[in-house]
Amino acid sequence: LSGGQQQRAGIARSLINQPEFILADEATGNLDTVTTDEILDLFDRLNRQGCTIVMVTHEEDVALRARRIVRLRDGVIEADQRMRPPATVDASQTDPFLLPGSSATRARHGNAPGRLLLRLRDVRVGMKTLMMHPLRSMLTVLGIFIGVASVIWLLAISEGIAHKANQQIEQLGANNILVTTSRPSGDQVKTKVYYYGLTEEDCTHLENTIPSITLAIPFYRRTGREFRYLDRMMEGEINACTSEYRELYQLEMLSGRFITPNDAETLSNVCVLDYQVAKKLFRHEDPIGRSIHIIDDFFKVVGVTKPRAEIERIKGTSAGQDFSDNVYIPLETYWIRFGEAYSTGNNGGRAVSQITLRLKDQDDAIATGHAVEQALKRTHLFVDFEIGVPLELLQQARNTRLMFMAMMALLASISLVVGGIGIM
């Protein structure tokens, strides 16, 4: 083919593809004047139908047919001149070089089939790009997979931790307030000998003066005590408590009964064993009705509790509870039998390790917690107590969980965006 024929064949090949954009580099360089005018007229009609055309030429008369002229010299723009306003797209115009029902015509007119074809073309181009660099694409997809999997894994772990924390807090009771004894800091103490901690009087005072409190349940805990039965010995924890303790911590009886109000009134030397204590001291024997030696006295076994899961100590309160190796005795009996040397609290009163305050309505929990703090500060020389409000801790745990989940979602989004950029 001659140069002019090759030029016309190249233009025809471009038009058959129904383009929306044409870059014509010296499109009329090898054509005669008549053919040049025909080609430029065709470009003008295509432009009015919505096709963007960029012509590159060294001929002034060809450039003057354009609506905008950008002049370059040695790769630098010297002038940018608007010759005519941009063409107004007229969808009603037809052209012998464009079939009325062609995909390009439908796409420009905004028909749904045309848009679908364009989307399919984008998919083909994307797949082609991926196949051009298979290793890079595989590594990018692997990075996205590992990133998303890591985020899901972290979310699952955080969900499990939050669920466990919520269970621990809920076990303490959403409508309860926990007040525990704590050693005062060194800068509060000015003498070598001093009494500190909660007392029986604190329990009675709080129950009688704060209207939202329906019940105050005290108990005293001593660790590292020796329990003996015949020649068998073990160390465990004494829990001197009232009859409400069982309901408070949801203890179930394996055999026998729990401590009753009558045991406290009569100062009975009775005890209830945890399952592990009964197993270690009595092995295959029935412990009910037998006596064990605690500190300096004997206590008759009246019941054995079923194994109970530990309530771990949570942030904001020291009210965690390990129920293994426990022996429960009446609180009044403990105070009387073991003397003031073991049970002296603030101002010389009978000491308790913890007071659980049960409320009428859990909505009053936070306000009542502040009222309890102020009441104890007025009667105590030191800040020798800690106040834990499970409802408040539960709300804080849920808020922290939501913030953590939002952060993980943000990290997942960043991972997906970075992976997408790598593919593109």
Coordinates of C-alpha atoms in Angstrom, one line a residue:
L1 CA 0.0 0.0 0.0
S2 CA 1.1 3.6 -0.6
G3 CA 1.6 6.0 2.3
G4 CA -1.8 7.6 1.8
Q5 CA -3.5 4.1 1.6
Q6 CA -1.8 3.0 4.8
Q7 CA -3.0 6.3 6.5
R8 CA -6.6 5.8 5.5
A9 CA -6.5 2.1 6.6
G10 CA -5.2 3.1 10.0
I11 CA -8.0 5.7 10.4
A12 CA -10.6 3.1 9.3
R13 CA -9.2 0.6 11.8
S14 CA -9.5 3.1 14.6
L15 CA -13.1 4.0 13.7
I16 CA -14.2 0.4 13.6
N17 CA -13.3 0.0 17.3
Q18 CA -15.9 2.7 18.1
P19 CA -13.5 4.8 20.3
E20 CA -14.5 7.5 22.8
F21 CA -11.0 9.0 22.5
I22 CA -8.8 9.4 19.4
L23 CA -5.2 10.4 19.4
A24 CA -4.3 11.3 15.8
D25 CA -0.6 11.8 15.3
E26 CA -0.1 13.4 11.8
A27 CA -3.3 11.8 10.7
T28 CA -3.3 13.8 7.4
G29 CA 0.4 13.8 6.7
N30 CA 0.3 11.5 3.6
L31 CA -3.1 12.5 2.3
D32 CA -4.1 14.9 -0.5
T33 CA -6.0 18.1 0.3
V34 CA -9.5 16.7 -0.6
T35 CA -9.0 13.6 1.6
T36 CA -7.5 15.8 4.3
D37 CA -10.7 17.9 4.4
E38 CA -12.9 14.8 4.5
I39 CA -10.9 13.4 7.4
L40 CA -11.1 16.7 9.3
D41 CA -14.8 16.9 8.6
L42 CA -15.2 13.4 10.0
F43 CA -13.3 14.3 13.1
D44 CA -15.5 17.3 13.6
R45 CA -18.7 15.2 13.4
L46 CA -17.3 12.6 15.8
N47 CA -16.4 15.4 18.2
R48 CA -20.0 16.7 18.1
Q49 CA -21.2 13.2 18.9
G50 CA -19.1 13.1 22.1
C51 CA -15.7 11.7 20.9
T52 CA -12.6 13.4 22.3
I53 CA -10.0 14.0 19.6
V54 CA -6.4 15.1 20.1
M55 CA -4.5 15.8 16.8
V56 CA -0.7 16.2 16.7
T57 CA 0.4 18.1 13.6
H58 CA 3.0 20.5 12.2
E59 CA 0.6 22.0 9.7
E60 CA -1.0 25.3 10.6
D61 CA -4.1 24.9 8.4
V62 CA -4.8 21.5 10.1
A63 CA -4.3 23.0 13.5
L64 CA -6.8 25.8 12.7
R65 CA -9.6 23.2 12.3
A66 CA -9.3 22.3 16.0
R67 CA -11.4 24.0 18.8
R68 CA -8.3 24.4 20.9
I69 CA -4.6 24.8 20.0
V70 CA -1.7 24.0 22.3
R71 CA 1.7 24.9 20.8
L72 CA 4.8 23.1 21.9
R73 CA 8.4 23.8 21.1
D74 CA 11.2 21.5 22.4
G75 CA 8.8 19.8 24.7
V76 CA 7.7 23.0 26.4
I77 CA 4.2 24.5 26.0
E78 CA 4.5 28.0 24.5
A79 CA 0.8 28.8 24.0
D80 CA -2.7 27.4 24.8
Q81 CA -5.4 29.1 22.7
R82 CA -9.1 28.4 22.6
M83 CA -10.3 28.8 18.9
R84 CA -13.9 27.8 19.3
P85 CA -16.1 26.7 22.2
P86 CA -16.3 23.0 23.0
A87 CA -18.7 21.0 20.9
T88 CA -22.2 20.4 22.2
V89 CA -23.0 16.7 22.1
D90 CA -26.0 16.0 19.9
A91 CA -27.3 12.5 20.4
S92 CA -29.7 12.8 17.5
Q93 CA -26.8 13.1 15.0
T94 CA -25.8 10.0 13.1
D95 CA -22.7 9.3 11.2
P96 CA -22.1 6.8 8.3
F97 CA -19.0 5.7 10.1
L98 CA -20.9 4.8 13.3
L99 CA -23.6 2.2 13.3
P100 CA -26.8 3.5 15.1
G101 CA -26.9 0.4 17.4
S102 CA -23.2 0.1 18.1
S103 CA -21.9 -0.3 21.5
A104 CA -20.1 3.1 21.4
T105 CA -23.2 4.9 20.4
R106 CA -25.3 3.3 23.2
A107 CA -22.6 4.0 25.8
R108 CA -22.4 7.7 24.9
H109 CA -26.2 8.0 25.0
G110 CA -26.2 6.5 28.6
N111 CA -28.2 3.3 27.9
A112 CA -27.8 0.6 30.4
P113 CA -26.5 -2.1 27.9
G114 CA -23.8 0.3 26.9
R115 CA -22.7 0.9 30.5
L116 CA -22.7 -2.8 31.1
L117 CA -20.5 -3.4 28.1
L118 CA -18.1 -0.8 29.4
R119 CA -18.0 -2.4 32.8
L120 CA -17.3 -5.8 31.2
R121 CA -14.5 -4.2 29.3
D122 CA -13.0 -2.8 32.5
V123 CA -13.2 -6.3 34.0
R124 CA -11.3 -7.7 31.0
V125 CA -8.7 -5.0 31.3
G126 CA -8.3 -5.7 35.0
M127 CA -7.9 -9.4 34.5
K128 CA -5.4 -8.8 31.7
T129 CA -3.4 -6.5 34.0
L130 CA -3.3 -9.2 36.8
M131 CA -2.1 -11.9 34.4
M132 CA 0.7 -9.6 33.1
H133 CA 2.3 -9.7 36.6
P134 CA 1.2 -12.9 38.2
L135 CA 3.8 -13.0 41.0
R136 CA 3.0 -9.4 42.0
S137 CA -0.7 -10.0 41.9
M138 CA -0.4 -13.2 44.0
L139 CA 1.8 -11.5 46.6
T140 CA -0.7 -8.6 46.8
V141 CA -3.7 -10.9 47.2
L142 CA -1.7 -12.9 49.8
G143 CA -1.0 -9.7 51.7
I144 CA -4.7 -8.8 51.7
F145 CA -5.6 -12.3 52.9
I146 CA -3.1 -12.3 55.7
G147 CA -4.1 -8.8 56.8
V148 CA -7.8 -9.5 56.9
A149 CA -7.2 -12.9 58.6
S150 CA -5.1 -11.2 61.2
V151 CA -7.7 -8.6 61.9
I152 CA -10.4 -11.3 62.2
W153 CA -8.2 -13.3 64.5
L154 CA -7.5 -10.2 66.7
L155 CA -11.2 -9.4 66.7
A156 CA -12.1 -12.9 67.8
I157 CA -9.5 -12.8 70.6
S158 CA -10.7 -9.4 71.8
E159 CA -14.3 -10.6 71.7
G160 CA -13.4 -13.6 73.8
I161 CA -11.5 -11.5 76.3
A162 CA -14.3 -9.0 76.5
H163 CA -16.8 -11.7 77.0
K164 CA -14.8 -13.3 79.8
A165 CA -14.4 -9.9 81.5
N166 CA -18.1 -9.2 81.2
Q167 CA -18.9 -12.6 82.7
Q168 CA -16.6 -11.8 85.7
I169 CA -18.2 -8.4 86.2
E170 CA -21.7 -9.8 85.9
Q171 CA -21.0 -12.5 88.4
L172 CA -20.3 -9.8 90.9
G173 CA -23.8 -8.4 90.3
A174 CA -24.8 -5.4 88.3
N175 CA -26.9 -4.2 91.2
N176 CA -24.2 -4.6 93.8
I177 CA -21.4 -2.4 95.1
L178 CA -18.3 -4.0 96.5
V179 CA -16.4 -2.3 99.3
T180 CA -13.1 -4.1 100.2
T181 CA -10.4 -3.4 102.9
S182 CA -7.1 -2.1 101.6
R183 CA -3.9 -1.1 103.4
P184 CA -3.5 2.7 103.5
S185 CA -0.5 4.2 101.7
G186 CA 2.6 5.1 103.6
D187 CA 2.2 8.9 103.4
Q188 CA -1.2 8.6 105.3
V189 CA 0.2 6.7 108.3
K190 CA 2.1 8.7 110.9
T191 CA 2.4 6.1 113.7
K192 CA 4.0 2.7 113.9
V193 CA 0.9 0.9 115.3
Y194 CA -2.4 1.6 113.7
Y195 CA -5.8 0.0 112.9
Y196 CA -7.2 0.0 109.4
G197 CA -9.9 -1.6 107.3
L198 CA -13.7 -2.0 107.3
T199 CA -15.6 -2.9 110.4
E200 CA -19.0 -4.3 111.4
E201 CA -20.0 -0.7 112.3
D202 CA -19.3 0.4 108.7
C203 CA -21.6 -2.3 107.4
T204 CA -24.5 -1.3 109.7
H205 CA -23.9 2.5 109.1
L206 CA -24.1 2.2 105.3
E207 CA -27.2 0.0 105.4
N208 CA -29.0 2.4 107.7
T209 CA -28.0 5.7 106.2
I210 CA -28.1 5.3 102.4
P211 CA -31.7 4.7 101.2
S212 CA -30.8 3.0 98.0
I213 CA -29.1 0.1 99.8
T214 CA -31.4 -2.8 100.7
L215 CA -28.9 -5.2 102.2
A216 CA -25.2 -5.1 103.4
I217 CA -23.5 -8.5 103.4
P218 CA -20.1 -8.6 105.3
F219 CA -17.5 -11.4 105.4
Y220 CA -14.0 -11.9 106.6
R221 CA -11.3 -13.8 104.7
R222 CA -8.1 -15.3 106.1
T223 CA -5.6 -17.2 103.9
G224 CA -2.9 -19.7 104.7
R225 CA -4.8 -21.4 107.5
E226 CA -4.2 -25.0 108.5
F227 CA -7.1 -27.5 108.4
R228 CA -6.6 -30.9 110.1
Y229 CA -8.5 -34.1 110.3
L230 CA -6.8 -37.0 112.1
D231 CA -3.3 -37.2 110.5
R232 CA -4.3 -35.3 107.3
M233 CA -3.5 -31.6 107.0
M234 CA -3.8 -29.0 104.3
E235 CA -3.7 -25.2 104.0
G236 CA -6.6 -23.2 102.7
E237 CA -8.7 -20.1 103.2
I238 CA -11.2 -19.3 106.0
N239 CA -14.3 -17.4 104.9
A240 CA -16.2 -16.2 107.9
C241 CA -19.6 -15.2 106.4
T242 CA -23.3 -14.9 106.8
S243 CA -26.1 -17.1 105.4
E244 CA -26.5 -14.6 102.5
Y245 CA -23.0 -15.5 101.2
R246 CA -24.3 -18.6 99.4
E247 CA -26.9 -16.7 97.3
L248 CA -24.5 -13.9 96.7
Y249 CA -21.9 -16.1 95.0
Q250 CA -24.3 -18.8 93.7
L251 CA -22.8 -21.7 95.7
E252 CA -24.5 -25.0 95.2
M253 CA -24.5 -27.7 97.8
L254 CA -23.1 -31.2 97.1
S255 CA -24.3 -32.5 100.4
G256 CA -25.6 -31.1 103.7
R257 CA -26.5 -27.5 104.2
F258 CA -24.9 -24.0 104.3
I259 CA -24.5 -21.7 107.3
T260 CA -27.8 -20.5 108.7
P261 CA -28.8 -17.4 110.8
N262 CA -29.3 -19.8 113.8
D263 CA -25.6 -20.8 113.6
A264 CA -24.6 -17.1 113.9
E265 CA -27.0 -16.5 116.8
T266 CA -25.8 -19.5 118.8
L267 CA -22.1 -19.0 117.9
S268 CA -22.0 -22.6 116.7
N269 CA -18.7 -24.2 115.8
V270 CA -19.9 -25.5 112.4
C271 CA -18.3 -25.2 109.0
V272 CA -19.0 -25.9 105.3
L273 CA -16.2 -27.4 103.2
D274 CA -15.4 -26.7 99.6
Y275 CA -15.3 -29.9 97.5
Q276 CA -11.5 -29.8 97.2
V277 CA -11.1 -29.5 101.0
A278 CA -13.5 -32.4 101.6
K279 CA -11.7 -34.5 99.0
K280 CA -8.2 -33.9 100.5
L281 CA -9.1 -34.3 104.2
F282 CA -11.7 -37.1 104.0
R283 CA -10.9 -38.8 100.7
H284 CA -13.6 -41.4 100.3
E285 CA -15.3 -40.8 103.7
D286 CA -18.4 -38.8 104.2
P287 CA -17.4 -35.6 106.0
I288 CA -20.9 -34.6 107.2
G289 CA -21.0 -34.8 111.1
R290 CA -17.3 -35.1 111.5
S291 CA -15.1 -32.4 113.0
I292 CA -11.9 -30.7 111.7
H293 CA -9.4 -28.6 113.6
I294 CA -9.2 -24.9 112.6
I295 CA -6.6 -22.7 114.3
D296 CA -7.3 -23.4 118.0
D297 CA -10.7 -25.1 117.9
F298 CA -12.8 -27.9 116.3
F299 CA -15.6 -27.3 113.9
K300 CA -18.3 -29.7 112.9
V301 CA -18.8 -30.2 109.1
V302 CA -22.5 -29.6 108.2
G303 CA -22.1 -29.3 104.4
V304 CA -20.0 -29.6 101.3
T305 CA -20.2 -27.2 98.3
K306 CA -19.9 -28.2 94.6
P307 CA -16.8 -27.0 92.7
R308 CA -17.2 -23.3 91.8
A309 CA -15.2 -21.4 89.1
E310 CA -12.9 -18.7 90.2
I311 CA -13.9 -15.0 89.9
E312 CA -10.7 -13.3 88.9
R313 CA -9.7 -10.0 90.3
I314 CA -10.7 -7.3 87.8
K315 CA -9.4 -3.8 87.3
G316 CA -11.0 -1.3 89.6
T317 CA -11.7 -3.7 92.5
S318 CA -9.9 -6.3 94.6
A319 CA -13.0 -8.3 95.0
G320 CA -12.0 -11.4 93.1
Q321 CA -12.7 -14.7 94.7
D322 CA -11.1 -18.2 94.5
F323 CA -13.5 -20.8 95.8
S324 CA -11.1 -23.7 95.9
D325 CA -9.7 -24.8 99.3
N326 CA -12.3 -22.7 101.2
V327 CA -13.8 -23.4 104.6
Y328 CA -16.9 -21.4 105.5
I329 CA -17.7 -20.6 109.1
P330 CA -20.2 -18.2 110.7
L331 CA -18.9 -14.7 110.9
E332 CA -20.1 -14.2 114.5
T333 CA -18.3 -17.4 115.6
Y334 CA -15.1 -16.2 114.0
W335 CA -15.2 -12.9 115.8
I336 CA -15.8 -14.5 119.2
R337 CA -13.7 -17.7 119.0
F338 CA -10.5 -16.2 117.6
G339 CA -10.5 -12.9 119.5
E340 CA -9.7 -9.4 118.7
A341 CA -6.1 -10.2 117.7
Y342 CA -7.5 -11.6 114.4
S343 CA -10.4 -9.3 113.9
T344 CA -9.6 -5.7 114.8
G345 CA -10.4 -3.1 112.1
N346 CA -10.6 0.7 111.9
N347 CA -11.0 2.4 115.3
G348 CA -10.8 -1.0 117.0
G349 CA -14.1 -2.4 115.7
R350 CA -14.6 -5.9 114.5
A351 CA -13.1 -6.2 111.1
V352 CA -14.5 -7.4 107.8
S353 CA -12.6 -8.0 104.6
Q354 CA -15.4 -7.0 102.3
I355 CA -18.9 -5.6 102.4
T356 CA -21.3 -6.3 99.5
L357 CA -24.0 -3.7 99.2
R358 CA -27.2 -4.8 97.4
L359 CA -29.2 -2.0 95.8
K360 CA -32.9 -1.5 95.0
D361 CA -32.2 -0.4 91.4
Q362 CA -29.0 -0.9 89.4
D363 CA -29.6 2.6 87.9
D364 CA -28.6 4.0 91.3
A365 CA -25.3 2.1 91.3
I366 CA -22.9 4.8 90.3
A367 CA -24.5 7.5 92.4
T368 CA -24.6 5.2 95.4
G369 CA -20.9 4.3 94.9
H370 CA -20.0 8.0 95.3
A371 CA -22.3 8.3 98.4
V372 CA -20.6 5.3 100.0
E373 CA -17.2 6.8 99.4
Q374 CA -18.1 10.0 101.1
A375 CA -19.7 8.3 104.0
L376 CA -16.6 6.1 104.7
K377 CA -14.2 9.1 104.4
R378 CA -16.1 10.8 107.2
T379 CA -15.6 7.9 109.6
H380 CA -12.2 6.6 108.6
L381 CA -8.8 8.1 109.5
F382 CA -7.2 6.8 106.3
V383 CA -8.4 5.8 102.8
D384 CA -8.2 2.1 103.8
F385 CA -10.9 0.8 101.4
E386 CA -11.6 0.3 97.8
I387 CA -15.0 0.7 96.1
G388 CA -15.9 -1.3 93.0
V389 CA -19.1 -0.7 91.1
P390 CA -19.5 -3.7 88.7
L391 CA -22.1 -1.8 86.6
E392 CA -19.7 1.0 86.0
L393 CA -16.9 -1.5 85.2
L394 CA -19.2 -3.3 82.8
Q395 CA -20.0 -0.1 80.9
Q396 CA -16.3 0.8 80.7
A397 CA -15.5 -2.7 79.4
R398 CA -18.2 -2.4 76.7
N399 CA -17.0 1.1 75.7
T400 CA -13.4 -0.2 75.5
R401 CA -14.6 -3.1 73.4
L402 CA -16.4 -0.8 70.9
M403 CA -13.3 1.4 70.6
F404 CA -11.1 -1.6 70.0
M405 CA -13.4 -3.1 67.4
A406 CA -13.6 0.3 65.6
M407 CA -9.8 0.4 65.6
M408 CA -9.6 -3.1 64.2
A409 CA -12.1 -2.2 61.5
L410 CA -9.9 0.8 60.5
L411 CA -6.9 -1.4 60.3
A412 CA -8.8 -3.9 58.1
S413 CA -9.8 -1.0 55.8
I414 CA -6.3 0.2 55.5
S415 CA -5.1 -3.3 54.7
L416 CA -7.7 -3.6 51.9
V417 CA -6.8 -0.2 50.5
V418 CA -3.1 -0.9 50.5
G419 CA -3.7 -4.3 48.8
G420 CA -5.9 -2.7 46.2
I421 CA -3.3 -0.1 45.4
G422 CA -0.8 -2.9 45.0
I423 CA -3.0 -4.6 42.4
M424 CA -3.7 -1.4 40.6

